Coordinates of C-alpha atoms and ligand atoms in Angstrom, one line a residue:
M16 CA -75.8 -20.4 -304.9
P17 CA -73.2 -23.3 -303.2
G18 CA -76.3 -25.9 -302.6
H19 CA -79.5 -24.0 -304.5
S20 CA -78.3 -25.0 -308.2
T21 CA -81.4 -25.8 -309.6
D22 CA -80.4 -27.0 -313.2
A23 CA -82.7 -30.0 -313.1
D24 CA -83.0 -32.5 -316.0
P25 CA -85.8 -31.3 -317.9
A26 CA -88.7 -33.2 -316.8
Q27 CA -89.5 -35.6 -319.6
E28 CA -86.1 -37.0 -319.0
L29 CA -87.2 -38.9 -315.5
P30 CA -88.9 -41.8 -315.5
E31 CA -92.9 -42.0 -315.7
W32 CA -94.0 -41.5 -312.0
R33 CA -97.2 -43.8 -312.6
S34 CA -95.0 -47.1 -313.4
P35 CA -96.0 -49.6 -311.0
H36 CA -92.0 -50.9 -310.6
L37 CA -90.8 -48.4 -309.1
G38 CA -90.8 -48.2 -305.2
S39 CA -93.4 -45.6 -303.2
R40 CA -90.6 -42.8 -302.2
V41 CA -89.1 -43.2 -306.1
R42 CA -92.6 -42.2 -307.6
I43 CA -93.9 -39.4 -305.0
A44 CA -90.1 -37.8 -306.2
L45 CA -91.0 -38.6 -310.0
W46 CA -94.4 -36.9 -309.3
L47 CA -93.2 -33.8 -307.6
A48 CA -91.2 -33.0 -310.4
A49 CA -93.2 -33.8 -313.2
E50 CA -96.4 -32.4 -311.7
V51 CA -95.9 -30.2 -308.9
G52 CA -92.8 -28.3 -310.0
E53 CA -90.1 -26.5 -307.9
G54 CA -91.5 -23.6 -306.1
N55 CA -95.5 -25.2 -306.4
T56 CA -97.6 -26.1 -303.5
F57 CA -99.6 -29.0 -303.2
S58 CA -101.3 -31.6 -300.4
L59 CA -101.5 -34.6 -299.2
A60 CA -105.0 -34.8 -300.3
D61 CA -103.4 -34.5 -303.7
L62 CA -100.7 -36.9 -303.5
R63 CA -103.6 -39.6 -302.3
D64 CA -105.9 -38.8 -305.6
A65 CA -102.4 -39.0 -307.3
M66 CA -101.5 -42.3 -306.2
P67 CA -104.5 -43.9 -303.8
E68 CA -102.3 -47.3 -303.7
I69 CA -99.4 -46.0 -301.7
S70 CA -99.1 -46.2 -297.6
E71 CA -98.4 -43.5 -295.3
P72 CA -97.5 -40.6 -297.5
A73 CA -95.9 -38.2 -294.7
R74 CA -94.1 -41.0 -293.8
R75 CA -92.8 -41.1 -297.7
L76 CA -92.2 -37.4 -297.9
R77 CA -90.1 -37.3 -294.2
D78 CA -87.9 -40.1 -296.4
L79 CA -87.3 -37.9 -299.2
R80 CA -86.2 -34.7 -297.2
G81 CA -84.4 -37.0 -295.9
A82 CA -82.7 -37.7 -299.2
G83 CA -81.9 -33.6 -299.5
W84 CA -85.8 -32.9 -300.7
V85 CA -86.6 -29.3 -299.5
L86 CA -90.6 -29.1 -298.6
T87 CA -92.1 -26.9 -296.1
S88 CA -95.3 -26.4 -294.5
S89 CA -97.3 -23.8 -293.0
R90 CA -95.0 -24.5 -289.2
D91 CA -91.8 -23.0 -291.8
D92 CA -93.2 -20.6 -294.2
S93 CA -96.5 -18.7 -293.1
A94 CA -97.3 -17.8 -296.9
L95 CA -98.9 -21.5 -296.9
A96 CA -102.4 -22.2 -295.5
P97 CA -102.0 -25.2 -293.1
Q98 CA -102.9 -28.2 -295.3
E99 CA -100.5 -26.6 -297.8
L100 CA -96.8 -27.9 -298.8
R101 CA -94.4 -26.3 -300.8
F102 CA -92.1 -28.6 -303.0
V103 CA -89.1 -26.1 -302.5
R104 CA -86.1 -27.6 -304.2
R105 CA -85.5 -31.6 -305.8
G106 CA -82.6 -33.1 -303.5
D107 CA -81.2 -36.5 -304.3
P108 CA -82.1 -38.2 -307.7
V109 CA -83.5 -41.2 -305.6
W110 CA -84.9 -43.2 -309.0
D111 CA -81.2 -43.4 -310.3
K112 CA -80.1 -47.0 -309.7
T113 CA -76.1 -46.2 -309.5
F114 CA -77.2 -43.5 -306.8
R115 CA -79.2 -45.4 -304.9
S116 CA -76.3 -49.0 -304.9
A117 CA -73.9 -45.8 -303.6
G118 CA -75.6 -46.0 -300.6
L119 CA -75.3 -42.6 -300.3
R120 CA -79.0 -41.2 -299.7
L121 CA -78.8 -40.6 -296.2
L122 CA -76.3 -39.1 -293.5
T123 CA -75.5 -40.9 -290.9
S124 CA -76.5 -39.4 -287.5
A125 CA -72.8 -39.3 -286.2
T126 CA -71.9 -36.7 -289.5
R127 CA -74.9 -35.1 -289.0
N128 CA -74.0 -34.7 -284.7
H129 CA -71.2 -33.6 -285.8
V130 CA -71.3 -31.2 -288.1
L131 CA -74.8 -29.3 -286.0
E132 CA -72.3 -29.6 -282.8
R133 CA -69.5 -27.6 -284.8
D134 CA -71.7 -25.2 -285.9
G135 CA -73.2 -24.6 -282.3
Y136 CA -76.4 -26.0 -282.8
R137 CA -77.3 -22.9 -285.0
C138 CA -78.0 -21.9 -288.7
V139 CA -74.4 -21.0 -290.1
R140 CA -76.7 -18.0 -291.9
C141 CA -79.1 -16.1 -289.6
G142 CA -77.7 -17.8 -286.7
V143 CA -81.1 -19.0 -284.9
G144 CA -81.1 -21.7 -282.9
A145 CA -82.6 -25.2 -283.0
G146 CA -86.5 -24.3 -281.4
E147 CA -85.7 -20.2 -281.3
L148 CA -88.1 -17.6 -282.4
Y149 CA -86.9 -15.3 -285.3
P150 CA -86.1 -12.0 -283.9
E151 CA -87.6 -10.0 -286.5
D152 CA -90.8 -12.4 -287.2
P153 CA -91.4 -13.5 -284.0
H154 CA -94.8 -14.6 -284.2
A155 CA -93.8 -17.3 -286.9
A156 CA -93.2 -20.6 -286.1
P157 CA -89.8 -21.8 -284.3
A158 CA -86.9 -22.8 -285.9
R159 CA -85.8 -25.8 -287.2
L160 CA -82.3 -26.7 -288.4
V161 CA -81.3 -29.3 -291.2
V162 CA -77.6 -30.2 -292.2
N163 CA -77.4 -29.6 -295.9
H164 CA -74.6 -29.7 -298.8
L165 CA -73.2 -26.9 -299.8
V166 CA -72.1 -28.3 -303.4
A167 CA -75.7 -30.8 -303.9
R168 CA -74.7 -34.3 -304.1
R169 CA -76.0 -33.8 -308.2
D170 CA -73.3 -31.6 -308.5
G171 CA -70.9 -33.8 -307.2
G172 CA -70.6 -32.3 -303.5
G173 CA -70.1 -35.0 -301.1
D174 CA -70.7 -36.4 -297.5
T175 CA -67.9 -34.8 -295.8
E176 CA -68.2 -32.2 -293.2
S177 CA -66.3 -29.7 -294.9
N178 CA -68.9 -29.4 -297.4
L179 CA -72.3 -29.7 -295.0
V180 CA -73.6 -27.3 -292.9
T181 CA -76.5 -26.6 -290.4
E182 CA -79.2 -24.3 -291.9
C183 CA -83.2 -23.1 -290.4
V184 CA -85.4 -24.1 -292.8
R185 CA -86.0 -20.9 -293.3
C186 CA -82.7 -20.1 -295.1
S187 CA -82.1 -22.8 -296.5
Q188 CA -85.2 -22.6 -299.1
L189 CA -84.3 -19.1 -299.8
S190 CA -87.2 -17.7 -298.1
P191 CA -89.0 -15.5 -301.2
M192 CA -90.2 -12.7 -297.8
R193 CA -86.3 -12.2 -298.5
R194 CA -86.8 -11.0 -301.5
D195 CA -88.2 -7.9 -300.6
L196 CA -85.6 -6.7 -298.9
Q197 CA -84.0 -3.2 -300.7
P198 CA -79.7 -4.1 -301.8
E199 CA -79.3 -0.4 -301.0
Q200 CA -81.1 -0.6 -297.5
V201 CA -79.0 -4.1 -296.8
W202 CA -76.0 -2.2 -298.1
R203 CA -76.4 1.1 -295.6
A204 CA -76.1 -1.4 -293.1
I205 CA -72.8 -2.5 -293.7
E206 CA -71.4 0.9 -294.3
A207 CA -72.6 1.9 -291.0
L208 CA -71.0 -0.4 -289.5
P209 CA -67.9 -0.1 -287.9
E210 CA -64.5 -1.2 -290.0
R211 CA -64.1 -4.5 -287.9
D212 CA -67.2 -5.3 -288.4
R213 CA -67.2 -5.0 -292.4
V214 CA -63.9 -7.1 -292.2
R215 CA -66.2 -9.7 -290.3
V216 CA -69.2 -9.4 -292.6
L217 CA -67.0 -9.6 -296.0
A218 CA -65.5 -12.8 -294.2
W219 CA -68.4 -14.6 -293.7
L220 CA -69.8 -13.5 -297.4
V221 CA -66.7 -15.0 -298.7
K222 CA -66.9 -18.4 -296.9
G223 CA -70.6 -18.7 -297.1
R224 CA -71.1 -18.9 -293.2
R225 CA -71.0 -16.8 -290.3
D226 CA -68.1 -18.5 -287.5
L227 CA -69.4 -18.3 -284.0
T228 CA -67.4 -15.5 -281.4
P229 CA -66.1 -17.7 -278.9
A230 CA -68.9 -15.7 -276.8
E231 CA -71.3 -17.4 -278.8
Q232 CA -70.1 -20.5 -278.8
A233 CA -69.5 -20.8 -275.0
F234 CA -73.0 -20.3 -274.9
A235 CA -74.3 -22.5 -277.2
A236 CA -72.2 -25.2 -275.7
A237 CA -73.6 -24.1 -272.0
W238 CA -76.9 -24.0 -273.2
R239 CA -76.7 -27.3 -273.9
L240 CA -75.4 -28.8 -270.6
P241 CA -78.3 -30.7 -268.6
A242 CA -80.1 -28.0 -266.8
D243 CA -78.5 -28.6 -263.3
Q244 CA -75.7 -28.3 -264.6
R245 CA -76.6 -25.7 -266.7
E246 CA -77.7 -24.2 -263.3
A247 CA -74.6 -24.3 -261.1
L248 CA -72.5 -22.6 -264.1
K249 CA -74.5 -19.5 -264.3
S250 CA -74.1 -18.8 -260.5
R251 CA -70.3 -19.6 -260.8
L252 CA -70.5 -16.9 -263.6
A253 CA -72.5 -14.4 -262.0
D254 CA -70.3 -14.9 -258.8
L255 CA -66.8 -14.8 -261.4
V256 CA -68.5 -11.3 -263.2
A257 CA -69.3 -9.4 -259.7
R258 CA -65.8 -9.6 -258.3
Ligands
LIG316 ZN1 -81.7 -19.1 -291.1

């Protein structure tokens, strides 16, 4: 699946995370790759035990998230205990000198904002908006949105807007919950749709993203107006609809 490749180099080819010559963020990335492993859980306490000399480990983990590393907490994944974090997937090879000097580590906030704006501040997979609850799981934490690469940087994907999508953390981590879905059940739901909707679902599957309908785009734009302007627009629309 685009953006979810796991063709990682074998861990033994990575630099040694204990090396004191490396920066904190690089050492933490290498430690995750070598000691924790994708899909496994750890805690900040484990990290402090491994590298007691590193200050502000939580901030370093945020930096790694900015470089495409997917780390989830109990806020995103109800299977995790409050202190647990899951190392879901590696991101950019932050230890790679050529990579670092290319200056590709972080998306600019302008690019990120353009992508969020284009996608209507919604996950292009499931449609959830920032801070909204998941309709099928109302007791889980509200959705958080991230801007991800369709083709990962390490597979040659660039920071162009056509290679970037807005996803919620849950969709971007291929939540294990979704493995419970029965393919036949999913198929029957699609089969039961009117022809028009089947065509739309097919188009979305082909593009790997869901387009917002004009009505959804209009709603997303209206919802982002300041509260007073949104209220004014709401009354105006109520008048128009009542006519
Ligand atoms: Zn989603």
